Amino acid sequence: MVVAEYRTGDTAIRDLLTPITHPATATALAAERATLATLHGNCTTAASVHATLTSTTVTVDAAVYAPDGHTAIRTQATGAANQSDAVGRRAGEQLLRDGAAALLHALPHTP
């Protein structure tokens, strides 16, 4: 998989990348990124997110882990594939409702 990130509104780059975009992968990625964004996660966040796709649905399996690795809060959200952002946000919101914020705040922060 090759991932390219570019500025919102950069139509020249978007047009260049469109022919090589894999729609199913882009849909799964949107769900995964929405989950992490809801958690305010980044590359150092002790979380996992995996989205799978059928022809009409996306399922997000997500978890947040305690610093010791012994405690995890997990959830799963499923919804319409064309609403992958919303499904991802729903997974992140459920993790927060289930107590993930406490685990996230217990992690050491790096600059």
GROMACS .gro file of N, CA and C in nm:
model
  333
    1MET      N    1   0.084  -0.116   0.000
    1MET     CA    2   0.000   0.000   0.000
    1MET      C    3   0.090   0.123   0.000
    2VAL      N    4   0.053   0.221  -0.077
    2VAL     CA    5   0.120   0.350  -0.081
    2VAL      C    6   0.019   0.454  -0.033
    3VAL      N    7   0.062   0.537   0.060
    3VAL     CA    8  -0.025   0.641   0.112
    3VAL      C    9   0.037   0.775   0.078
    4ALA      N   10  -0.043   0.866   0.028
    4ALA     CA   11   0.003   1.001  -0.002
    4ALA      C   12  -0.086   1.100   0.072
    5GLU      N   13  -0.024   1.194   0.137
    5GLU     CA   14  -0.099   1.298   0.206
    5GLU      C   15  -0.070   1.430   0.136
    6TYR      N   16  -0.177   1.506   0.114
    6TYR     CA   17  -0.160   1.633   0.046
    6TYR      C   18  -0.256   1.736   0.104
    7ARG      N   19  -0.229   1.862   0.074
    7ARG     CA   20  -0.310   1.971   0.127
    7ARG      C   21  -0.453   1.965   0.074
    8THR      N   22  -0.548   1.988   0.164
    8THR     CA   23  -0.687   1.999   0.123
    8THR      C   24  -0.697   2.111   0.020
    9GLY      N   25  -0.766   2.085  -0.086
    9GLY     CA   26  -0.783   2.188  -0.189
    9GLY      C   27  -0.677   2.185  -0.297
   10ASP      N   28  -0.575   2.100  -0.283
   10ASP     CA   29  -0.471   2.091  -0.385
   10ASP      C   30  -0.521   2.001  -0.498
   11THR      N   31  -0.598   2.061  -0.588
   11THR     CA   32  -0.665   1.983  -0.692
   11THR      C   33  -0.566   1.920  -0.790
   12ALA      N   34  -0.453   1.983  -0.812
   12ALA     CA   35  -0.355   1.926  -0.905
   12ALA      C   36  -0.302   1.793  -0.853
   13ILE      N   37  -0.269   1.787  -0.725
   13ILE     CA   38  -0.220   1.662  -0.667
   13ILE      C   39  -0.334   1.560  -0.659
   14ARG      N   40  -0.452   1.605  -0.617
   14ARG     CA   41  -0.566   1.513  -0.611
   14ARG      C   42  -0.591   1.450  -0.748
   15ASP      N   43  -0.590   1.531  -0.853
   15ASP     CA   44  -0.615   1.480  -0.988
   15ASP      C   45  -0.505   1.383  -1.032
   16LEU      N   46  -0.383   1.408  -0.987
   16LEU     CA   47  -0.271   1.320  -1.020
   16LEU      C   48  -0.286   1.184  -0.953
   17LEU      N   49  -0.338   1.184  -0.829
   17LEU     CA   50  -0.350   1.060  -0.751
   17LEU      C   51  -0.479   0.982  -0.775
   18THR      N   52  -0.582   1.046  -0.825
   18THR     CA   53  -0.711   0.981  -0.842
   18THR      C   54  -0.703   0.851  -0.923
   19PRO      N   55  -0.630   0.844  -1.032
   19PRO     CA   56  -0.627   0.719  -1.109
   19PRO      C   57  -0.567   0.599  -1.034
   20ILE      N   58  -0.485   0.626  -0.932
   20ILE     CA   59  -0.424   0.514  -0.859
   20ILE      C   60  -0.489   0.492  -0.722
   21THR      N   61  -0.598   0.562  -0.694
   21THR     CA   62  -0.668   0.547  -0.566
   21THR      C   63  -0.753   0.420  -0.569
   22HIS      N   64  -0.743   0.342  -0.464
   22HIS     CA   65  -0.822   0.220  -0.449
   22HIS      C   66  -0.940   0.256  -0.358
   23PRO      N   67  -1.061   0.263  -0.412
   23PRO     CA   68  -1.176   0.312  -0.335
   23PRO      C   69  -1.203   0.237  -0.204
   24ALA      N   70  -1.191   0.105  -0.205
   24ALA     CA   71  -1.218   0.029  -0.082
   24ALA      C   72  -1.115   0.062   0.026
   25THR      N   73  -0.990   0.075  -0.012
   25THR     CA   74  -0.886   0.110   0.084
   25THR      C   75  -0.908   0.251   0.136
   26ALA      N   76  -0.946   0.343   0.050
   26ALA     CA   77  -0.973   0.481   0.092
   26ALA      C   78  -1.090   0.486   0.190
   27THR      N   79  -1.191   0.404   0.168
   27THR     CA   80  -1.307   0.400   0.258
   27THR      C   81  -1.265   0.347   0.395
   28ALA      N   82  -1.189   0.238   0.398
   28ALA     CA   83  -1.142   0.183   0.525
   28ALA      C   84  -1.052   0.282   0.598
   29LEU      N   85  -0.963   0.345   0.523
   29LEU     CA   86  -0.873   0.443   0.584
   29LEU      C   87  -0.950   0.560   0.644
   30ALA      N   88  -1.053   0.606   0.577
   30ALA     CA   89  -1.133   0.717   0.629
   30ALA      C   90  -1.196   0.680   0.763
   31ALA      N   91  -1.245   0.557   0.774
   31ALA     CA   92  -1.305   0.512   0.900
   31ALA      C   93  -1.200   0.504   1.011
   32GLU      N   94  -1.085   0.448   0.979
   32GLU     CA   95  -0.978   0.435   1.079
   32GLU      C   96  -0.928   0.571   1.126
   33ARG      N   97  -0.908   0.662   1.032
   33ARG     CA   98  -0.860   0.796   1.070
   33ARG      C   99  -0.964   0.873   1.150
   34ALA      N  100  -1.092   0.854   1.120
   34ALA     CA  101  -1.197   0.921   1.196
   34ALA      C  102  -1.199   0.871   1.340
   35THR      N  103  -1.175   0.741   1.359
   35THR     CA  104  -1.168   0.688   1.495
   35THR      C  105  -1.053   0.752   1.572
   36LEU      N  106  -0.935   0.753   1.514
   36LEU     CA  107  -0.820   0.813   1.581
   36LEU      C  108  -0.839   0.962   1.604
   37ALA      N  109  -0.898   1.032   1.511
   37ALA     CA  110  -0.922   1.175   1.528
   37ALA      C  111  -1.018   1.200   1.645
   38THR      N  112  -1.118   1.116   1.659
   38THR     CA  113  -1.213   1.130   1.770
   38THR      C  114  -1.142   1.111   1.904
   39LEU      N  115  -1.041   1.025   1.906
   39LEU     CA  116  -0.963   1.001   2.027
   39LEU      C  117  -0.852   1.103   2.045
   40HIS      N  118  -0.837   1.194   1.950
   40HIS     CA  119  -0.724   1.288   1.946
   40HIS      C  120  -0.593   1.210   1.943
   41GLY      N  121  -0.595   1.100   1.871
   41GLY     CA  122  -0.479   1.012   1.863
   41GLY      C  123  -0.378   1.056   1.760
   42ASN      N  124  -0.258   1.002   1.776
   42ASN     CA  125  -0.150   1.028   1.681
   42ASN      C  126  -0.064   0.902   1.672
   43CYS      N  127   0.055   0.915   1.620
   43CYS     CA  128   0.141   0.798   1.600
   43CYS      C  129   0.190   0.736   1.730
   44THR      N  130   0.181   0.808   1.841
   44THR     CA  131   0.227   0.754   1.968
   44THR      C  132   0.112   0.708   2.058
   45THR      N  133  -0.011   0.716   2.010
   45THR     CA  134  -0.127   0.675   2.089
   45THR      C  135  -0.133   0.523   2.098
   46ALA      N  136  -0.155   0.472   2.219
   46ALA     CA  137  -0.166   0.327   2.239
   46ALA      C  138  -0.307   0.283   2.200
   47ALA      N  139  -0.329   0.277   2.070
   47ALA     CA  140  -0.462   0.241   2.019
   47ALA      C  141  -0.443   0.159   1.892
   48SER      N  142  -0.546   0.081   1.863
   48SER     CA  143  -0.547   0.007   1.737
   48SER      C  144  -0.683   0.027   1.672
   49VAL      N  145  -0.680   0.037   1.540
   49VAL     CA  146  -0.804   0.052   1.465
   49VAL      C  147  -0.788  -0.027   1.335
   50HIS      N  148  -0.889  -0.109   1.305
   50HIS     CA  149  -0.887  -0.185   1.181
   50HIS      C  150  -1.028  -0.182   1.122
   51ALA      N  151  -1.039  -0.137   0.999
   51ALA     CA  152  -1.168  -0.133   0.931
   51ALA      C  153  -1.170  -0.238   0.821
   52THR      N  154  -1.282  -0.307   0.811
   52THR     CA  155  -1.303  -0.405   0.704
   52THR      C  156  -1.428  -0.366   0.627
   53LEU      N  157  -1.430  -0.403   0.502
   53LEU     CA  158  -1.536  -0.361   0.412
   53LEU      C  159  -1.604  -0.479   0.346
   54THR      N  160  -1.735  -0.469   0.332
   54THR     CA  161  -1.808  -0.555   0.239
   54THR      C  162  -1.855  -0.460   0.129
   55SER      N  163  -1.939  -0.507   0.041
   55SER     CA  164  -1.984  -0.420  -0.068
   55SER      C  165  -2.065  -0.301  -0.017
   56THR      N  166  -2.131  -0.317   0.098
   56THR     CA  167  -2.219  -0.209   0.145
   56THR      C  168  -2.192  -0.162   0.287
   57THR      N  169  -2.109  -0.233   0.362
   57THR     CA  170  -2.087  -0.194   0.502
   57THR      C  171  -1.938  -0.184   0.535
   58VAL      N  172  -1.910  -0.103   0.636
   58VAL     CA  173  -1.776  -0.095   0.693
   58VAL      C  174  -1.788  -0.130   0.841
   59THR      N  175  -1.695  -0.211   0.888
   59THR     CA  176  -1.690  -0.249   1.029
   59THR      C  177  -1.556  -0.203   1.085
   60VAL      N  178  -1.563  -0.131   1.195
   60VAL     CA  179  -1.443  -0.078   1.261
   60VAL      C  180  -1.425  -0.151   1.393
   61ASP      N  181  -1.312  -0.216   1.410
   61ASP     CA  182  -1.271  -0.276   1.536
   61ASP      C  183  -1.162  -0.186   1.593
   62ALA      N  184  -1.183  -0.137   1.715
   62ALA     CA  185  -1.089  -0.042   1.772
   62ALA      C  186  -1.064  -0.073   1.919
   63ALA      N  187  -0.947  -0.033   1.968
   63ALA     CA  188  -0.913  -0.054   2.108
   63ALA      C  189  -0.816   0.054   2.153
   64VAL      N  190  -0.820   0.082   2.283
   64VAL     CA  191  -0.723   0.170   2.349
   64VAL      C  192  -0.663   0.090   2.462
   65TYR      N  193  -0.531   0.105   2.484
   65TYR     CA  194  -0.458   0.023   2.578
   65TYR      C  195  -0.399   0.105   2.692
   66ALA      N  196  -0.395   0.044   2.811
   66ALA     CA  197  -0.331   0.106   2.926
   66ALA      C  198  -0.179   0.100   2.907
   67PRO      N  199  -0.106   0.188   2.976
   67PRO     CA  200   0.040   0.188   2.962
   67PRO      C  201   0.105   0.054   2.994
   68ASP      N  202   0.047  -0.023   3.087
   68ASP     CA  203   0.106  -0.152   3.122
   68ASP      C  204   0.070  -0.262   3.023
   69GLY      N  205  -0.021  -0.234   2.931
   69GLY     CA  206  -0.060  -0.330   2.830
   69GLY      C  207  -0.156  -0.438   2.877
   70HIS      N  208  -0.191  -0.438   3.006
   70HIS     CA  209  -0.278  -0.542   3.061
   70HIS      C  210  -0.426  -0.506   3.050
   71THR      N  211  -0.456  -0.381   3.034
   71THR     CA  212  -0.595  -0.336   3.026
   71THR      C  213  -0.621  -0.278   2.889
   72ALA      N  214  -0.733  -0.316   2.831
   72ALA     CA  215  -0.772  -0.261   2.701
   72ALA      C  216  -0.922  -0.239   2.702
   73ILE      N  217  -0.963  -0.136   2.632
   73ILE     CA  218  -1.105  -0.110   2.609
   73ILE      C  219  -1.125  -0.128   2.460
   74ARG      N  220  -1.220  -0.213   2.423
   74ARG     CA  221  -1.243  -0.247   2.283
   74ARG      C  222  -1.387  -0.216   2.243
   75THR      N  223  -1.403  -0.189   2.116
   75THR     CA  224  -1.538  -0.170   2.063
   75THR      C  225  -1.541  -0.209   1.917
   76GLN      N  226  -1.662  -0.219   1.866
   76GLN     CA  227  -1.683  -0.245   1.724
   76GLN      C  228  -1.802  -0.161   1.679
   77ALA      N  229  -1.790  -0.101   1.563
   77ALA     CA  230  -1.901  -0.023   1.505
   77ALA      C  231  -1.917  -0.067   1.360
   78THR      N  232  -2.040  -0.076   1.316
   78THR     CA  233  -2.070  -0.115   1.178
   78THR      C  234  -2.173  -0.018   1.121
   79GLY      N  235  -2.156   0.014   0.995
   79GLY     CA  236  -2.251   0.103   0.929
   79GLY      C  237  -2.230   0.101   0.780
   80ALA      N  238  -2.301   0.189   0.715
   80ALA     CA  239  -2.294   0.198   0.568
   80ALA      C  240  -2.154   0.239   0.523
   81ALA      N  241  -2.105   0.172   0.421
   81ALA     CA  242  -1.971   0.201   0.370
   81ALA      C  243  -1.958   0.346   0.323
   82ASN      N  244  -2.066   0.402   0.272
   82ASN     CA  245  -2.059   0.540   0.224
   82ASN      C  246  -2.065   0.641   0.339
   83GLN      N  247  -2.072   0.592   0.462
   83GLN     CA  248  -2.069   0.676   0.582
   83GLN      C  249  -1.952   0.637   0.671
   84SER      N  250  -1.840   0.600   0.610
   84SER     CA  251  -1.726   0.545   0.685
   84SER      C  252  -1.673   0.643   0.790
   85ASP      N  253  -1.672   0.773   0.760
   85ASP     CA  254  -1.628   0.871   0.860
   85ASP      C  255  -1.716   0.864   0.985
   86ALA      N  256  -1.846   0.859   0.966
   86ALA     CA  257  -1.939   0.855   1.078
   86ALA      C  258  -1.924   0.726   1.158
   87VAL      N  259  -1.901   0.615   1.089
   87VAL     CA  260  -1.882   0.487   1.159
   87VAL      C  261  -1.754   0.494   1.244
   88GLY      N  262  -1.649   0.549   1.188
   88GLY     CA  263  -1.525   0.564   1.263
   88GLY      C  264  -1.541   0.655   1.384
   89ARG      N  265  -1.610   0.766   1.366
   89ARG     CA  266  -1.634   0.857   1.480
   89ARG      C  267  -1.716   0.786   1.588
   90ARG      N  268  -1.815   0.708   1.545
   90ARG     CA  269  -1.897   0.636   1.641
   90ARG      C  270  -1.813   0.538   1.724
   91ALA      N  271  -1.719   0.471   1.660
   91ALA     CA  272  -1.630   0.380   1.733
   91ALA      C  273  -1.546   0.457   1.835
   92GLY      N  274  -1.491   0.569   1.794
   92GLY     CA  275  -1.411   0.650   1.886
   92GLY      C  276  -1.494   0.704   2.002
   93GLU      N  277  -1.614   0.750   1.972
   93GLU     CA  278  -1.703   0.802   2.078
   93GLU      C  279  -1.740   0.692   2.177
   94GLN      N  280  -1.763   0.571   2.127
   94GLN     CA  281  -1.796   0.460   2.217
   94GLN      C  282  -1.678   0.427   2.307
   95LEU      N  283  -1.557   0.427   2.252
   95LEU     CA  284  -1.439   0.403   2.335
   95LEU      C  285  -1.429   0.508   2.446
   96LEU      N  286  -1.454   0.633   2.412
   96LEU     CA  287  -1.448   0.739   2.514
   96LEU      C  288  -1.555   0.719   2.619
   97ARG      N  289  -1.676   0.683   2.578
   97ARG     CA  290  -1.784   0.656   2.675
   97ARG      C  291  -1.750   0.538   2.766
   98ASP      N  292  -1.674   0.443   2.712
   98ASP     CA  293  -1.638   0.324   2.789
   98ASP      C  294  -1.515   0.344   2.877
   99GLY      N  295  -1.457   0.463   2.878
   99GLY     CA  296  -1.346   0.492   2.968
   99GLY      C  297  -1.210   0.507   2.904
  100ALA      N  298  -1.202   0.514   2.772
  100ALA     CA  299  -1.072   0.523   2.706
  100ALA      C  300  -0.996   0.651   2.740
  101ALA      N  301  -1.069   0.758   2.772
  101ALA     CA  302  -1.001   0.884   2.803
  101ALA      C  303  -0.906   0.867   2.921
  102ALA      N  304  -0.947   0.791   3.023
  102ALA     CA  305  -0.861   0.770   3.139
  102ALA      C  306  -0.733   0.696   3.099
  103LEU      N  307  -0.746   0.597   3.011
  103LEU     CA  308  -0.627   0.525   2.966
  103LEU      C  309  -0.536   0.616   2.883
  104LEU      N  310  -0.596   0.695   2.797
  104LEU     CA  311  -0.517   0.786   2.713
  104LEU      C  312  -0.443   0.890   2.797
  105HIS      N  313  -0.507   0.941   2.901
  105HIS     CA  314  -0.443   1.041   2.987
  105HIS      C  315  -0.333   0.980   3.074
  106ALA      N  316  -0.336   0.848   3.093
  106ALA     CA  317  -0.234   0.781   3.174
  106ALA      C  318  -0.105   0.757   3.095
  107LEU      N  319  -0.112   0.774   2.964
  107LEU     CA  320   0.006   0.750   2.881
  107LEU      C  321   0.104   0.866   2.892
  108PRO      N  322   0.234   0.836   2.890
  108PRO     CA  323   0.331   0.945   2.889
  108PRO      C  324   0.320   1.022   2.757
  109HIS      N  325   0.331   1.152   2.765
  109HIS     CA  326   0.319   1.235   2.645
  109HIS      C  327   0.458   1.269   2.594
  110THR      N  328   0.475   1.259   2.463
  110THR     CA  329   0.601   1.296   2.401
  110THR      C  330   0.579   1.420   2.317
  111PRO      N  331   0.678   1.505   2.311
  111PRO     CA  332   0.661   1.629   2.231
  111PRO      C  333   0.649   1.602   2.084
   0.00000   0.00000   0.00000
